[in-house]
mmCIF file with all atom_site columns, C-alpha atoms in Angstrom:
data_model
loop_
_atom_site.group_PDB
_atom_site.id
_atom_site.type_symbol
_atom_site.label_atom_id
_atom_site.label_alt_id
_atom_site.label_comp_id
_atom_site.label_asym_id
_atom_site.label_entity_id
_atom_site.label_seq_id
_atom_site.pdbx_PDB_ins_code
_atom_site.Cartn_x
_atom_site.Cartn_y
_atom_site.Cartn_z
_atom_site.occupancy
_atom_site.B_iso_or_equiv
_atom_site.pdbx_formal_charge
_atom_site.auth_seq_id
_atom_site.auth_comp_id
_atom_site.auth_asym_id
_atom_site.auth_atom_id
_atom_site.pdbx_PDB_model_num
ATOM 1   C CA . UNK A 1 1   ? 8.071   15.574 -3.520 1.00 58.00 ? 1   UNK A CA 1
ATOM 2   C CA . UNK A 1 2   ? 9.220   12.221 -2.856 1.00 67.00 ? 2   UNK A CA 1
ATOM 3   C CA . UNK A 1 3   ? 11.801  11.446 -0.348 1.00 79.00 ? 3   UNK A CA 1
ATOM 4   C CA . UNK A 1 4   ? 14.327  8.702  -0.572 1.00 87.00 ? 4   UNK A CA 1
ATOM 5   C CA . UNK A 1 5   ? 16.238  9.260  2.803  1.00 92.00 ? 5   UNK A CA 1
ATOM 6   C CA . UNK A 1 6   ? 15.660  10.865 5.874  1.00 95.00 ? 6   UNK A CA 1
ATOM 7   C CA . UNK A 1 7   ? 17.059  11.712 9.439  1.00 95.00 ? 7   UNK A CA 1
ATOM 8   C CA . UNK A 1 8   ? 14.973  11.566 12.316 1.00 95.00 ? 8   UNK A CA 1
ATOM 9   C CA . UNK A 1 9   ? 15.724  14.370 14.888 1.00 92.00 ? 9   UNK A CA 1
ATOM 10  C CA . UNK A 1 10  ? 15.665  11.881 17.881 1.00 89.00 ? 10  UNK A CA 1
ATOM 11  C CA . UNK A 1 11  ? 17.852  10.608 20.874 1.00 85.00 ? 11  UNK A CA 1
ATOM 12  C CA . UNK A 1 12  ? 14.552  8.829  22.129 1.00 87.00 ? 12  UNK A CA 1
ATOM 13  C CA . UNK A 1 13  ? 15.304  5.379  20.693 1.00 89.00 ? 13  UNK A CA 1
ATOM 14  C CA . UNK A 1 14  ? 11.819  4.212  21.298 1.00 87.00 ? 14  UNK A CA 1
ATOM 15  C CA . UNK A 1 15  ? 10.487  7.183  19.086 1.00 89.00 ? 15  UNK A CA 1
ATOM 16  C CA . UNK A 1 16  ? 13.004  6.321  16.153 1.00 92.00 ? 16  UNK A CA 1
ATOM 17  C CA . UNK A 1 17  ? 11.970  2.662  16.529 1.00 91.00 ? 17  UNK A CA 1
ATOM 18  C CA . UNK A 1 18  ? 8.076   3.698  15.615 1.00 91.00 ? 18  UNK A CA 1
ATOM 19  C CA . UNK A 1 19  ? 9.632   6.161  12.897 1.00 93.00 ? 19  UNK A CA 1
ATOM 20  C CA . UNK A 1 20  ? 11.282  2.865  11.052 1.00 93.00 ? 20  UNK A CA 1
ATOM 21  C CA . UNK A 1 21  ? 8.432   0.468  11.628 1.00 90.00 ? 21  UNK A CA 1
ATOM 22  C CA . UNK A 1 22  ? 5.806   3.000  10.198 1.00 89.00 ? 22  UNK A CA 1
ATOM 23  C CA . UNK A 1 23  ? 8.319   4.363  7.002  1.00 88.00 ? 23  UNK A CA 1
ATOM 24  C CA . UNK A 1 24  ? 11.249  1.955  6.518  1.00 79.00 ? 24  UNK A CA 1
ATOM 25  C CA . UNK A 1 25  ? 10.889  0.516  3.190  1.00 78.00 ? 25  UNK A CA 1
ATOM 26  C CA . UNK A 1 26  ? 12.668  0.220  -0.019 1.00 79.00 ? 26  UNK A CA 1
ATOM 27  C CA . UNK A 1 27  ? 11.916  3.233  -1.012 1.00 84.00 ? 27  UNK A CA 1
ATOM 28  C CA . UNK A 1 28  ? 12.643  5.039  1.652  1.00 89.00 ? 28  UNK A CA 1
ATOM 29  C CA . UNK A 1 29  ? 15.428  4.870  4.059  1.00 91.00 ? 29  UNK A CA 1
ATOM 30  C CA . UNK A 1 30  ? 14.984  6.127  8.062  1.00 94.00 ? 30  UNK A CA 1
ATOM 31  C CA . UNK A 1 31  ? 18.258  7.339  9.459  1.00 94.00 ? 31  UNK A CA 1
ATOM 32  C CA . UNK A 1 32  ? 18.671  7.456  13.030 1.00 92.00 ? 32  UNK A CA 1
ATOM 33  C CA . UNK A 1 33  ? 21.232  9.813  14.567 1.00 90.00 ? 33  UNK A CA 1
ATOM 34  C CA . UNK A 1 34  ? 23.557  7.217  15.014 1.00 89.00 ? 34  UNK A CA 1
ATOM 35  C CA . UNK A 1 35  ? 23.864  6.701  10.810 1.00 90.00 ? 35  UNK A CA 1
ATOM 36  C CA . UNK A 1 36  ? 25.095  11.193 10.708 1.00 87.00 ? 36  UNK A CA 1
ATOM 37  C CA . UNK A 1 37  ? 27.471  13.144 12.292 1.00 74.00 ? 37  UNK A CA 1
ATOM 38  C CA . UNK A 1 38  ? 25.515  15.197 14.875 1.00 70.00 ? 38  UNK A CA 1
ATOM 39  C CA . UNK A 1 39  ? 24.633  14.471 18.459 1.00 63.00 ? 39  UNK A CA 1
ATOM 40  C CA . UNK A 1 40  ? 20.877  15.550 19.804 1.00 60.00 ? 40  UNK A CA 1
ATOM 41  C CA . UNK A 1 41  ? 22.756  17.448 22.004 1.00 56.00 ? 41  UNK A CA 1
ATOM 42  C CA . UNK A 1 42  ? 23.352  20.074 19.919 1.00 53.00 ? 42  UNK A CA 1
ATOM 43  C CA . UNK A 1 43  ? 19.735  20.875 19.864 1.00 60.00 ? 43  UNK A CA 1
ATOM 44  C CA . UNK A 1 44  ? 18.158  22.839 22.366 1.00 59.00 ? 44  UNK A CA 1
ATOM 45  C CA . UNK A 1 45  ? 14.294  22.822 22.729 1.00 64.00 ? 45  UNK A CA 1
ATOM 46  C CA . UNK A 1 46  ? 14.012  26.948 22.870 1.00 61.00 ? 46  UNK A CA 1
ATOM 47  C CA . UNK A 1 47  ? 10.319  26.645 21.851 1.00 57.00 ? 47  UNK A CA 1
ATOM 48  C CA . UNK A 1 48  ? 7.339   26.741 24.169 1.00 76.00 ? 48  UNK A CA 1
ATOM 49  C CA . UNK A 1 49  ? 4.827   24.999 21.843 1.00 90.00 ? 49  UNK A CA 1
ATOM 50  C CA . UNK A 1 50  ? 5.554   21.495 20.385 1.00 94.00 ? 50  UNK A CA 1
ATOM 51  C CA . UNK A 1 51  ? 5.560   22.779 16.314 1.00 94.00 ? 51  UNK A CA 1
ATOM 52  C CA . UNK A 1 52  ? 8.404   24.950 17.931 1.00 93.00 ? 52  UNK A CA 1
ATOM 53  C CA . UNK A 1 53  ? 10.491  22.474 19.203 1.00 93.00 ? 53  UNK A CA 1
ATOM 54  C CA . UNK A 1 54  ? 9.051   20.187 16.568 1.00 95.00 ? 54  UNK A CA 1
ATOM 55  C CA . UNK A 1 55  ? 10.750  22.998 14.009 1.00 94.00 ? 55  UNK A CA 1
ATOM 56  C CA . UNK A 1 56  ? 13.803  23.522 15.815 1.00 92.00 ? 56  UNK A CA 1
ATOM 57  C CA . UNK A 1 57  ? 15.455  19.874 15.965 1.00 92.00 ? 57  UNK A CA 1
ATOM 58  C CA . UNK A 1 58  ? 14.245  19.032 12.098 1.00 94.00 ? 58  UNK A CA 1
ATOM 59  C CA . UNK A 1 59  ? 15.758  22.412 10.742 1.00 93.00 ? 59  UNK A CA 1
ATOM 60  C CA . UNK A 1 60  ? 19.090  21.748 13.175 1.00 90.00 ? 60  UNK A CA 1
ATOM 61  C CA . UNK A 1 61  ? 19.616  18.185 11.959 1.00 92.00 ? 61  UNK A CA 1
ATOM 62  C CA . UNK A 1 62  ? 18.890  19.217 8.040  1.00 93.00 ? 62  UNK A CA 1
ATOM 63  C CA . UNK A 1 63  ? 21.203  21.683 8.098  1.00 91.00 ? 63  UNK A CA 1
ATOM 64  C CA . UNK A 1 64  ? 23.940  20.133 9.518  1.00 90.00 ? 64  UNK A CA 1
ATOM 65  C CA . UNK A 1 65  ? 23.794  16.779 7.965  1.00 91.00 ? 65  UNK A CA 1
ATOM 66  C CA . UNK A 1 66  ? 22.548  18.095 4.627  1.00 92.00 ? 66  UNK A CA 1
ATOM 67  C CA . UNK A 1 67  ? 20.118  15.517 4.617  1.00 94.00 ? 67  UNK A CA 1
ATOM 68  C CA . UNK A 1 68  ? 16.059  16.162 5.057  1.00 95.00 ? 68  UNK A CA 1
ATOM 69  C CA . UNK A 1 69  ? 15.379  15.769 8.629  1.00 96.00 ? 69  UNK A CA 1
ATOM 70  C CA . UNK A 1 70  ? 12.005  15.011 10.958 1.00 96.00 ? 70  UNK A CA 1
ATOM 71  C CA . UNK A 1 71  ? 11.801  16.275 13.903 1.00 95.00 ? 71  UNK A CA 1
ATOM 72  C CA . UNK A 1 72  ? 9.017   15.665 16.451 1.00 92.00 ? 72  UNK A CA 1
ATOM 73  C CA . UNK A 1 73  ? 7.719   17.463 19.705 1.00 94.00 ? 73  UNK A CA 1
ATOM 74  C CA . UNK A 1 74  ? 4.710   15.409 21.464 1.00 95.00 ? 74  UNK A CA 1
ATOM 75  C CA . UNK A 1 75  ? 3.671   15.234 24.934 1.00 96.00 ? 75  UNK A CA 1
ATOM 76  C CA . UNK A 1 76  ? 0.645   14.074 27.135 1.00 98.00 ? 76  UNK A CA 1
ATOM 77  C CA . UNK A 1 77  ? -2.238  16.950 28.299 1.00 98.00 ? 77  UNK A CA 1
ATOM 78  C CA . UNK A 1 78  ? -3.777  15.702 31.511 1.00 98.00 ? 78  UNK A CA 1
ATOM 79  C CA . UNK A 1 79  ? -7.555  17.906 31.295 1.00 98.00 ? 79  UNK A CA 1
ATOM 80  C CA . UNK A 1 80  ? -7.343  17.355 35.724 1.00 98.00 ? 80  UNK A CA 1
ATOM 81  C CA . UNK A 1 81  ? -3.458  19.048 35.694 1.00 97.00 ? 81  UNK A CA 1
ATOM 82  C CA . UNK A 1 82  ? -4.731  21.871 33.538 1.00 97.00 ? 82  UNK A CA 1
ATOM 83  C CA . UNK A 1 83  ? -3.114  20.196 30.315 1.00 97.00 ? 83  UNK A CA 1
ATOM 84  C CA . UNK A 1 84  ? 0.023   19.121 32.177 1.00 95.00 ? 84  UNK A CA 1
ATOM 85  C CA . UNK A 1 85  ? 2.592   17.700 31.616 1.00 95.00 ? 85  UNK A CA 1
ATOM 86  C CA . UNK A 1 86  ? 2.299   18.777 28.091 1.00 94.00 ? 86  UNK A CA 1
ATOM 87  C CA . UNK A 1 87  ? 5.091   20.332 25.930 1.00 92.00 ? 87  UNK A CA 1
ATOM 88  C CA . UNK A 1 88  ? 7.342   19.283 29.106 1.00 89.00 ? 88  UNK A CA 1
ATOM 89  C CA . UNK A 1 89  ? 6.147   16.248 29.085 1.00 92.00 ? 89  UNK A CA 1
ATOM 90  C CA . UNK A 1 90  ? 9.553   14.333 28.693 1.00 87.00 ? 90  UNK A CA 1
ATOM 91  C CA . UNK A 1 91  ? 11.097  16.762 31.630 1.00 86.00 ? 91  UNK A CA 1
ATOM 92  C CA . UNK A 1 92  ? 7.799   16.430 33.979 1.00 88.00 ? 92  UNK A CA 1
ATOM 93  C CA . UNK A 1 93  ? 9.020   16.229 37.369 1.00 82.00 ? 93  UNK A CA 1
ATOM 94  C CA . UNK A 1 94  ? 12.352  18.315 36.811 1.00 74.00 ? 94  UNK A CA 1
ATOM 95  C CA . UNK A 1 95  ? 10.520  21.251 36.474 1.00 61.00 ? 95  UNK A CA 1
ATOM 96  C CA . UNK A 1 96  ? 8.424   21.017 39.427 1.00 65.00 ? 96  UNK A CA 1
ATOM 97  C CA . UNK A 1 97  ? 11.128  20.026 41.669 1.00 62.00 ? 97  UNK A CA 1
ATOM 98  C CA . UNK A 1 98  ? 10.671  16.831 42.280 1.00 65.00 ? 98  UNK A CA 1
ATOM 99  C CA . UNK A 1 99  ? 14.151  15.873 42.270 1.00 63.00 ? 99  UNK A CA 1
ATOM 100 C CA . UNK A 1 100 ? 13.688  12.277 42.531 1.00 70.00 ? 100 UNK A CA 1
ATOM 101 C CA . UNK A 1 101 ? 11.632  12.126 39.167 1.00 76.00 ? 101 UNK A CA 1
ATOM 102 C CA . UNK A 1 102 ? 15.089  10.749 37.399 1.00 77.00 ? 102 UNK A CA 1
ATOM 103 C CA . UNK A 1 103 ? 12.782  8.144  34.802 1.00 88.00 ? 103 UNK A CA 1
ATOM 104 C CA . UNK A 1 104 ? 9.494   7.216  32.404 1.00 91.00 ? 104 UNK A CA 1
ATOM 105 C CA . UNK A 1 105 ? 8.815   4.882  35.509 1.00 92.00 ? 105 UNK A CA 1
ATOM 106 C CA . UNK A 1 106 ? 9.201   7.606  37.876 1.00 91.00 ? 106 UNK A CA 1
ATOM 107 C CA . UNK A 1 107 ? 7.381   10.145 36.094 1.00 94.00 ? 107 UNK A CA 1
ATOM 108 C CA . UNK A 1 108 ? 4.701   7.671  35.638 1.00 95.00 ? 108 UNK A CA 1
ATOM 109 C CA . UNK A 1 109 ? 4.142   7.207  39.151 1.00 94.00 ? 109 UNK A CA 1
ATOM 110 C CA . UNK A 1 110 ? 4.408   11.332 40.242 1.00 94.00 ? 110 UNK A CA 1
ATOM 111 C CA . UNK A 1 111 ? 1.175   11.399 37.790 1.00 96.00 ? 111 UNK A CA 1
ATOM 112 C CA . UNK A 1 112 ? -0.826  8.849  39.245 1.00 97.00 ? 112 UNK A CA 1
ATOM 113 C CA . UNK A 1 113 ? 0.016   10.173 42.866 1.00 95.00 ? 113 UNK A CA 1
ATOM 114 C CA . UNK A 1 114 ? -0.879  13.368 41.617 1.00 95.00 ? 114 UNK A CA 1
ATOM 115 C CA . UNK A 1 115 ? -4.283  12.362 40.524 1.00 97.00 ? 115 UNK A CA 1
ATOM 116 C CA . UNK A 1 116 ? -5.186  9.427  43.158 1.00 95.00 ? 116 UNK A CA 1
ATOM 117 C CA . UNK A 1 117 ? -8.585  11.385 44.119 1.00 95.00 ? 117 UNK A CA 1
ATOM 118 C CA . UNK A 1 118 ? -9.693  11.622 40.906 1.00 97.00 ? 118 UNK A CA 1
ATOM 119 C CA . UNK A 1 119 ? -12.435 9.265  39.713 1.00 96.00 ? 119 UNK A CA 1
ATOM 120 C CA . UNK A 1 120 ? -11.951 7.489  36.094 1.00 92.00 ? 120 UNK A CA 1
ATOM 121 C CA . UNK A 1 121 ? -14.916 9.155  34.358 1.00 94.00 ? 121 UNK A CA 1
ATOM 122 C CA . UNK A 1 122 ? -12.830 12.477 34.863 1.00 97.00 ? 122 UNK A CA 1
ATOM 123 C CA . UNK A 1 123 ? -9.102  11.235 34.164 1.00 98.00 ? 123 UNK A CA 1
ATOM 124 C CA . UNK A 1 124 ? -9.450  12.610 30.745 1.00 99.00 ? 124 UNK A CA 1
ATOM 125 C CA . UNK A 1 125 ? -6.389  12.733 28.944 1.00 99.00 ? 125 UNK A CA 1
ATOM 126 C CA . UNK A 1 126 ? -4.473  12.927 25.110 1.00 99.00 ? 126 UNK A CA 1
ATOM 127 C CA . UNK A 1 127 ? -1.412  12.544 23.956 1.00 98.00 ? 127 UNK A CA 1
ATOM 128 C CA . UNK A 1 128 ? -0.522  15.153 21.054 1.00 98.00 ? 128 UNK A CA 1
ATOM 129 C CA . UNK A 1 129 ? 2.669   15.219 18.370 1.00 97.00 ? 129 UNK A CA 1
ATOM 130 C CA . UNK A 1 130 ? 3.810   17.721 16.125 1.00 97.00 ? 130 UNK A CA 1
ATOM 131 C CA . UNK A 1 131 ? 5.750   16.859 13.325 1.00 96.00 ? 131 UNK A CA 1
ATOM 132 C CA . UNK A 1 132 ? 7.886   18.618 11.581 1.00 96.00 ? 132 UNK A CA 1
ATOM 133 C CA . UNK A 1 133 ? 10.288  17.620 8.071  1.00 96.00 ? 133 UNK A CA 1
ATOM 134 C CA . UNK A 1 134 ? 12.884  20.015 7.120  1.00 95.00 ? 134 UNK A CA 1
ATOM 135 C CA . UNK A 1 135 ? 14.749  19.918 4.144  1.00 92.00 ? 135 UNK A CA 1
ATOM 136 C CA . UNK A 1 136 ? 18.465  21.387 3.686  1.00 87.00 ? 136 UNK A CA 1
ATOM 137 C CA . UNK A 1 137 ? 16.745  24.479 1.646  1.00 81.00 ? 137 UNK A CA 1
ATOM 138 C CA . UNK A 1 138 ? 14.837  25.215 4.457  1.00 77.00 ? 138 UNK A CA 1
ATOM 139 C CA . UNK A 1 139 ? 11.742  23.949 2.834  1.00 85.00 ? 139 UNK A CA 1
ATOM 140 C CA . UNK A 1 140 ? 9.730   23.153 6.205  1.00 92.00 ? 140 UNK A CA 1
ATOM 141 C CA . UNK A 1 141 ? 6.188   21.060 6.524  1.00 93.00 ? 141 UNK A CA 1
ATOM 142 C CA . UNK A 1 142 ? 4.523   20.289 10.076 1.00 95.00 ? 142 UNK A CA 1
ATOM 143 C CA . UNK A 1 143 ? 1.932   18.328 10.862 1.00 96.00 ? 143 UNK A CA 1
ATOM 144 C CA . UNK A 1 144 ? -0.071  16.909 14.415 1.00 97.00 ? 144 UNK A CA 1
ATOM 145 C CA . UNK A 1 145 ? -2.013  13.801 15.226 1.00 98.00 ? 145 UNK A CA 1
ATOM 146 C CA . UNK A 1 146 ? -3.753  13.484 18.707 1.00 98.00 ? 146 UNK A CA 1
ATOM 147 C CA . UNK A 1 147 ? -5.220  10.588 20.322 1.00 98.00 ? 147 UNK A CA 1
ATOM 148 C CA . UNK A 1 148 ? -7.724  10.687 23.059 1.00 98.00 ? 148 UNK A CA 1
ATOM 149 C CA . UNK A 1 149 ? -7.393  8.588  26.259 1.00 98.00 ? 149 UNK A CA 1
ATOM 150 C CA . UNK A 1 150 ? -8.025  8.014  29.945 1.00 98.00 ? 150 UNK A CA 1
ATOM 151 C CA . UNK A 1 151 ? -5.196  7.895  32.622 1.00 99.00 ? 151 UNK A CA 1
ATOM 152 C CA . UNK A 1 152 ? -5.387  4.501  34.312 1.00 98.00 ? 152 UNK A CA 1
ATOM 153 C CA . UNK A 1 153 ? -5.175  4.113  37.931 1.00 97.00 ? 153 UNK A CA 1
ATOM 154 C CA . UNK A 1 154 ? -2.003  1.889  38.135 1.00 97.00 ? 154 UNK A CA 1
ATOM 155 C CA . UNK A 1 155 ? 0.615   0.909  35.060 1.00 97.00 ? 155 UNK A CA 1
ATOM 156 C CA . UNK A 1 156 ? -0.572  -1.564 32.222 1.00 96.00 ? 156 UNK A CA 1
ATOM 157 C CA . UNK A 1 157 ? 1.300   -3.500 29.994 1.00 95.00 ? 157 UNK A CA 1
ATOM 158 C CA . UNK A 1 158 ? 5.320   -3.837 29.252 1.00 92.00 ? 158 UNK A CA 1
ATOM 159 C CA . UNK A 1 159 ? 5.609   -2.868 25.633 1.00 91.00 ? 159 UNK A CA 1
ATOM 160 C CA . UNK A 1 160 ? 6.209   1.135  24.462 1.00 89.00 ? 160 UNK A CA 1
ATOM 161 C CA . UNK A 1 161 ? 7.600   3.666  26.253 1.00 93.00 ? 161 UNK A CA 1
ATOM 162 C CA . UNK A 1 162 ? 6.951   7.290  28.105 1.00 94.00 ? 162 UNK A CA 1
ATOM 163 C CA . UNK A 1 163 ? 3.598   7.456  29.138 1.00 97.00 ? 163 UNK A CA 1
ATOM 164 C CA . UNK A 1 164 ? 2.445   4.227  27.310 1.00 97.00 ? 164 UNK A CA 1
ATOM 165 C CA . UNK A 1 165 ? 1.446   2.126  30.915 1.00 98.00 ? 165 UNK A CA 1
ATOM 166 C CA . UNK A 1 166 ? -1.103  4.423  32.129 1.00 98.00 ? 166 UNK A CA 1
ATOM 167 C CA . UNK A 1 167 ? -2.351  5.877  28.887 1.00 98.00 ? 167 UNK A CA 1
ATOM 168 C CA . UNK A 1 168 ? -5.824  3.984  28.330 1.00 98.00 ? 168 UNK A CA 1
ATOM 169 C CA . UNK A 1 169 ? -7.386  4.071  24.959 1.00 97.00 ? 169 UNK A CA 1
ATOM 170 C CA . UNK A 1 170 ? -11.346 3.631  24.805 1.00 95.00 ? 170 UNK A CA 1
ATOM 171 C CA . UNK A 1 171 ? -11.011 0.044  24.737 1.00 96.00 ? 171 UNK A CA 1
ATOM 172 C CA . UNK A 1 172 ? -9.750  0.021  28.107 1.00 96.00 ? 172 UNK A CA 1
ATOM 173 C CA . UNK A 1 173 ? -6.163  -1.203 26.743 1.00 98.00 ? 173 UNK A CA 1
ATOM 174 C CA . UNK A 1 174 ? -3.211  1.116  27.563 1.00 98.00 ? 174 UNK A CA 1
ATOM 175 C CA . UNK A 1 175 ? -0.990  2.081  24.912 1.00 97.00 ? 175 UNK A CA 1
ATOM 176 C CA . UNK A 1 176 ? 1.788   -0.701 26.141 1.00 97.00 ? 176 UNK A CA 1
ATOM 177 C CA . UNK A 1 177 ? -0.803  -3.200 25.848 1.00 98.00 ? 177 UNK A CA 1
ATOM 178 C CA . UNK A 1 178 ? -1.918  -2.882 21.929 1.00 97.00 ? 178 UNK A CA 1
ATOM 179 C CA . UNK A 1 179 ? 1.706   -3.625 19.997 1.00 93.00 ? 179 UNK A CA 1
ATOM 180 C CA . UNK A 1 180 ? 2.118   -2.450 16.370 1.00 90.00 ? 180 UNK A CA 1
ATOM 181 C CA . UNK A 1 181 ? -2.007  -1.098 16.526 1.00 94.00 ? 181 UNK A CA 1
ATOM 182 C CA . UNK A 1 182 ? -0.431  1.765  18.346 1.00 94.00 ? 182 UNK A CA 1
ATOM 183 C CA . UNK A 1 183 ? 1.445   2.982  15.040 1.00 91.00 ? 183 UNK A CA 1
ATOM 184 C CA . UNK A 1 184 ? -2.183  3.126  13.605 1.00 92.00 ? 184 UNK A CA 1
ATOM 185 C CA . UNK A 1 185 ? -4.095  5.203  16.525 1.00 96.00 ? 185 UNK A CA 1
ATOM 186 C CA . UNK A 1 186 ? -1.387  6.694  17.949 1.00 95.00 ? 186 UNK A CA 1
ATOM 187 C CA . UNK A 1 187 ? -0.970  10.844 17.893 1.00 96.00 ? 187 UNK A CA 1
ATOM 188 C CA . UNK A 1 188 ? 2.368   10.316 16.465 1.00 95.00 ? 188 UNK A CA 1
ATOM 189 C CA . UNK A 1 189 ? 0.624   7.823  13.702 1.00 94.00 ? 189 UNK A CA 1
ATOM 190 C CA . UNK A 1 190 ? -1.755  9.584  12.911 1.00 96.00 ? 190 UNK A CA 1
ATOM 191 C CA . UNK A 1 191 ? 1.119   12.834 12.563 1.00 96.00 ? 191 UNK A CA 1
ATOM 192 C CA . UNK A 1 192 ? 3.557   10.863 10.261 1.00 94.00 ? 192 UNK A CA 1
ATOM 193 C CA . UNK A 1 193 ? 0.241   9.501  8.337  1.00 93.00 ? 193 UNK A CA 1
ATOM 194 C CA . UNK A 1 194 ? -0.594  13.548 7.571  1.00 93.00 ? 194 UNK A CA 1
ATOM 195 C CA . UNK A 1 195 ? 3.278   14.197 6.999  1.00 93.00 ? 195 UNK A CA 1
ATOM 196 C CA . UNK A 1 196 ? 3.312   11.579 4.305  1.00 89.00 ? 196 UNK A CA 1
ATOM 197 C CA . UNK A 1 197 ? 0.107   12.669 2.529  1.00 90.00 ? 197 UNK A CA 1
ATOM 198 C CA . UNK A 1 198 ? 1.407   16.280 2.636  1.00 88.00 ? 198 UNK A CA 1
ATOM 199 C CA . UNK A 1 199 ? 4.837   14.899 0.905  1.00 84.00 ? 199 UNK A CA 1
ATOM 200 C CA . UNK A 1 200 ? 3.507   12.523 -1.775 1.00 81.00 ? 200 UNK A CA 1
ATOM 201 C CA . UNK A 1 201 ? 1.207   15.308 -2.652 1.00 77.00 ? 201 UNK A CA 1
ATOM 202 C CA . UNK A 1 202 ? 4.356   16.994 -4.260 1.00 60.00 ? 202 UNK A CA 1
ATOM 203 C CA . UNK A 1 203 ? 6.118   15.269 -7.605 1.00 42.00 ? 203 UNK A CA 1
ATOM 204 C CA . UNK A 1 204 ? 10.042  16.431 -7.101 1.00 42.00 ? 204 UNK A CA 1
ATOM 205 C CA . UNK A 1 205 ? 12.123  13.422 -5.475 1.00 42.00 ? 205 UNK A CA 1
ATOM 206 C CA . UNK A 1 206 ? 14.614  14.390 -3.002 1.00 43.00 ? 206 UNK A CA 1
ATOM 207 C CA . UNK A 1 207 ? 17.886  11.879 -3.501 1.00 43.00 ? 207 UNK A CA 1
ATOM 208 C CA . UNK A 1 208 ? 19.694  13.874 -1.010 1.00 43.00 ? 208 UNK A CA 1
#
């Protein structure tokens, strides 16, 4: 199964952006959801588990666009917060109240407030994606990556998005401080990199 063009089941623009560095090429071409007729906001999250949601957006998008579709679900499991934010990861904040939690940055600093007593050694943290492609038959593969990290004690770097300041990797480097090496060790890297193996394993191309 080879694919030719897809859709990516996004409004995050920073997500899509990693979707096209990672598969854009001539021989296959990343929509965003800008290039179809549909808005994200037609797609409600109704899962509690990121294949779920993950599912839900890719099979949404497919069907109504007639095109195959990707549609991703990751979030960031604190070990301290009991694996929070995790599937709510993008909403963290909202759901505990916190009305003033309105951005990334804000978010950003209600977990590092949230875990100011707790000592690097045990700020043990990953960040986890699910990805799902759907085609317009309803022909659905998932896969998930996960990388492995520390929360840092204050924001690093000015590149990525989300969580990417105060996610460290082993180096010591957050995620916003690495550039295009996050598409390689990233959860969502790793994700699309098991997506792709899964699709090339198959010999049908999809022109759609």
């Amino acid at each position: 199964m080879l694919l030719r063009k897809v859709v990516i089941a996004t409004g995050n623009q920073g997500k899509l952006n990693e979707y096209r560095k990672i598969l854009d090429g001539p021989e296959l071409r990343v929509l965003g959801l800008e290039d179809v007729p549909v808005a994200m906001s037609e797609v409600v999250e109704t899962g509690r588990s990121y294949v779920n949601n993950a599912i839900a957006k890719a099979v949404a998008i497919a069907k109504t666009t007639g095109i195959p579709a990707i549609g991703d679900d990751s979030g960031l499991e604190i070990d301290a917060l009991n694996g929070a934010p995790g599937p709510v990861s993008a909403r963290y904040g909202i759901n505990l109240r916190q009305k003033h939690v309105r951005s990334e940055r804000d978010r950003n600093e209600l977990i590092l407030d949230l875990m100011k007593s707790i000592p690097l050694p045990k700020r043990t943290a990953r960040f986890r994606a699910c990805v799902a492609l759907a085609m317009p038959g309803n022909i659905i593969i998932t896969r998930e990556g996960i990388c492995e990290g520390f929360i840092a004690e204050s924001p690093r770097g000015d590149d990525g998005f989300g969580y990417d300041p105060i996610f460290l990797i082993p180096d010591g480097r957050s995620m916003a401080q690495i550039g295009d090496l996050k598409n390689t060790i990233s959860h969502r890297g790793k994700a699309i990199t098991a997506l792709l193996t899964a699709i090339s394993s198959g010999k049908q191309a999809i022109d759609a």
